[in-house]
Every structure is written in structure tokens, then in C-alpha cells.
mmCIF file of C-alpha atoms in Angstrom:
data_model
loop_
_atom_site.group_PDB
_atom_site.id
_atom_site.type_symbol
_atom_site.label_atom_id
_atom_site.label_comp_id
_atom_site.label_asym_id
_atom_site.label_seq_id
_atom_site.Cartn_x
_atom_site.Cartn_y
_atom_site.Cartn_z
ATOM 1 C CA HIS A 1 11.473 9.366 6.986
ATOM 2 C CA SER A 2 13.470 9.131 3.995
ATOM 3 C CA THR A 3 14.558 5.783 4.308
ATOM 4 C CA ASN A 4 12.668 4.629 2.145
ATOM 5 C CA ASN A 5 11.969 1.052 4.814
ATOM 6 C CA GLY A 6 8.027 0.483 4.920
ATOM 7 C CA SER A 7 6.945 -3.571 4.666
ATOM 8 C CA VAL A 8 3.678 -5.083 5.298
ATOM 9 C CA SER A 9 3.414 -7.813 6.763
ATOM 10 C CA PHE A 10 1.184 -10.988 6.078
ATOM 11 C CA TYR A 11 -0.449 -13.362 8.657
ATOM 12 C CA ASP A 12 -1.753 -16.239 7.079
ATOM 13 C CA PRO A 13 -4.547 -17.795 10.083
ATOM 14 C CA GLU A 14 -4.469 -21.312 8.634
ATOM 15 C CA THR A 15 -1.367 -21.952 9.299
ATOM 16 C CA GLY A 16 0.238 -19.129 11.628
ATOM 17 C CA GLU A 17 2.464 -18.484 9.030
ATOM 18 C CA VAL A 18 3.688 -14.634 9.561
ATOM 19 C CA THR A 19 5.663 -13.399 6.472
ATOM 20 C CA ASN A 20 7.121 -10.441 7.016
ATOM 21 C CA ASN A 21 8.302 -7.836 3.815
ATOM 22 C CA ILE A 22 5.658 -9.272 2.268
ATOM 23 C CA PHE A 23 6.372 -6.435 -1.227
ATOM 24 C CA LEU A 24 9.499 -6.474 -1.567
ATOM 25 C CA SER A 25 9.796 -10.466 -1.237
ATOM 26 C CA ALA A 26 6.806 -10.384 -3.830
ATOM 27 C CA ASN A 27 8.005 -7.110 -6.618
ATOM 28 C CA GLY A 28 12.189 -7.429 -5.478
ATOM 29 C CA THR A 29 11.713 -3.807 -4.931
ATOM 30 C CA PRO A 30 10.529 -2.080 -1.435
ATOM 31 C CA LEU A 31 7.272 -0.752 -0.812
ATOM 32 C CA GLY A 32 9.251 3.290 -0.217
ATOM 33 C CA ASP A 33 8.479 4.882 3.070
ATOM 34 C CA VAL A 34 5.697 4.878 5.281
ATOM 35 C CA VAL A 35 3.081 3.016 5.240
ATOM 36 C CA GLN A 36 0.660 4.724 6.622
ATOM 37 C CA SER A 37 -2.839 2.439 5.822
ATOM 38 C CA MET A 38 -3.633 -0.145 3.496
ATOM 39 C CA THR A 39 -7.467 -1.386 2.045
ATOM 40 C CA ILE A 40 -7.928 -5.095 1.306
ATOM 41 C CA PHE A 41 -11.192 -4.756 -2.065
ATOM 42 C CA ASP A 42 -12.322 -7.916 -3.818
ATOM 43 C CA THR A 43 -8.640 -8.620 -5.095
ATOM 44 C CA LEU A 44 -6.350 -6.380 -4.358
ATOM 45 C CA GLY A 45 -5.067 -4.611 -1.487
ATOM 46 C CA PHE A 46 -4.906 -0.746 -1.803
ATOM 47 C CA ILE A 47 -1.534 0.044 0.352
ATOM 48 C CA VAL A 48 -0.913 4.552 0.407
ATOM 49 C CA VAL A 49 2.708 4.607 1.374
ATOM 50 C CA ASN A 50 2.735 8.342 2.867
ATOM 51 C CA GLY A 51 6.928 9.260 3.180
ATOM 52 C CA SER A 52 6.149 8.522 -0.599
ATOM 53 C CA GLY A 53 3.734 10.358 -1.730
ATOM 54 C CA LYS A 54 1.983 7.171 -3.765
ATOM 55 C CA LEU A 55 -1.234 4.517 -3.746
ATOM 56 C CA GLU A 56 0.146 0.945 -4.422
ATOM 57 C CA VAL A 57 -1.844 -0.852 -5.950
ATOM 58 C CA VAL A 58 -1.483 -5.189 -5.172
ATOM 59 C CA GLY A 59 -2.809 -8.902 -6.199
ATOM 60 C CA MET A 60 -3.987 -10.467 -2.639
ATOM 61 C CA LYS A 61 -2.919 -13.639 -3.861
ATOM 62 C CA SER A 62 0.680 -13.185 -4.830
ATOM 63 C CA PHE A 63 1.117 -9.443 -3.506
ATOM 64 C CA LYS A 64 2.539 -7.937 -6.798
ATOM 65 C CA THR A 65 1.966 -4.662 -8.217
ATOM 66 C CA VAL A 66 -1.270 -4.470 -10.215
ATOM 67 C CA SER A 67 -1.000 -0.143 -10.366
ATOM 68 C CA GLN A 68 -0.055 2.107 -8.844
ATOM 69 C CA ALA A 69 -0.286 6.413 -8.180
ATOM 70 C CA LEU A 70 2.188 9.005 -7.111
ATOM 71 C CA TYR A 71 2.636 12.501 -6.474
ATOM 72 C CA PHE A 72 0.687 12.683 -4.158
ATOM 73 C CA SER A 73 0.370 14.919 -1.349
ATOM 74 C CA TYR A 74 0.784 13.357 1.897
ATOM 75 C CA PRO A 75 -1.337 10.103 1.666
ATOM 76 C CA ARG A 76 -3.730 8.363 4.273
ATOM 77 C CA TYR A 77 -6.385 6.459 3.536
ATOM 78 C CA PHE A 78 -8.182 5.019 0.604
ATOM 79 C CA LEU A 79 -11.284 3.772 0.482
ATOM 80 C CA PRO A 80 -12.791 1.481 -2.984
ATOM 81 C CA LEU A 81 -15.470 2.509 -4.430
ATOM 82 C CA ASN A 82 -17.519 -0.484 -6.489
ATOM 83 C CA ASN A 83 -16.817 1.241 -10.202
ATOM 84 C CA GLY A 84 -13.243 1.427 -9.871
ATOM 85 C CA THR A 85 -12.883 4.528 -7.986
ATOM 86 C CA GLY A 86 -11.912 5.532 -4.830
ATOM 87 C CA TYR A 87 -11.803 8.090 -2.676
ATOM 88 C CA LEU A 88 -7.263 8.702 -1.324
ATOM 89 C CA SER A 89 -7.288 11.166 1.903
ATOM 90 C CA MET A 90 -3.924 13.668 1.558
ATOM 91 C CA VAL A 91 -2.821 16.926 3.793
ATOM 92 C CA VAL A 92 -2.532 19.469 1.386
ATOM 93 C CA ARG A 93 0.232 21.220 3.093
ATOM 94 C CA LYS A 94 0.519 25.700 1.759
ATOM 95 C CA GLU A 95 4.274 25.935 0.848
#
């Protein structure tokens, strides 16, 4: 934890090639700490980064960041909906 070294690898079934750290290669910045899950919907990938408390949205053709939402309390999973919204589950801790 707290190392900002979470990553995503991309597997191309047509070529059999694996591209490691595809987010870092596409954006020039690390993805964050503890990549929890990723959901693909249409042309977008929704990456939930638990330790960094964010939802990173990338274009699936380039893997470049399209949008991001920050400051969540340990997010886990994202469920996109057709109307441009979605549900994000997270752990809420009482301090």
C-alpha cells in the first residue's frame, strides 16, 4: 500500500501479445495505489483504484485518460449505466 505502483496489462487475443503497464505508457503517469477492478462499457474502461480513492476513465483504443473522479473512500467496483451515470461501491469507515 501507498506505493502508487498499481498497473493494468492488456492482452491482444489476435496477436497473443501482452502490454504491461499500458496506463503508464499511454498517459506518462502511474495509475495509482491498489487497482481494485476494471469494467469495460462501450468504448470506455472504468478503472477503480482503491488505495488512491479514484475512478479513472480511459478510452479503450488508446488507454488515455478521458476523465477521472477523485476522493472516494476505498472504492471497489463500478457499474456503468446507459444514461452516462453509474454506481460505485466503496467501503465507508467510521473514524
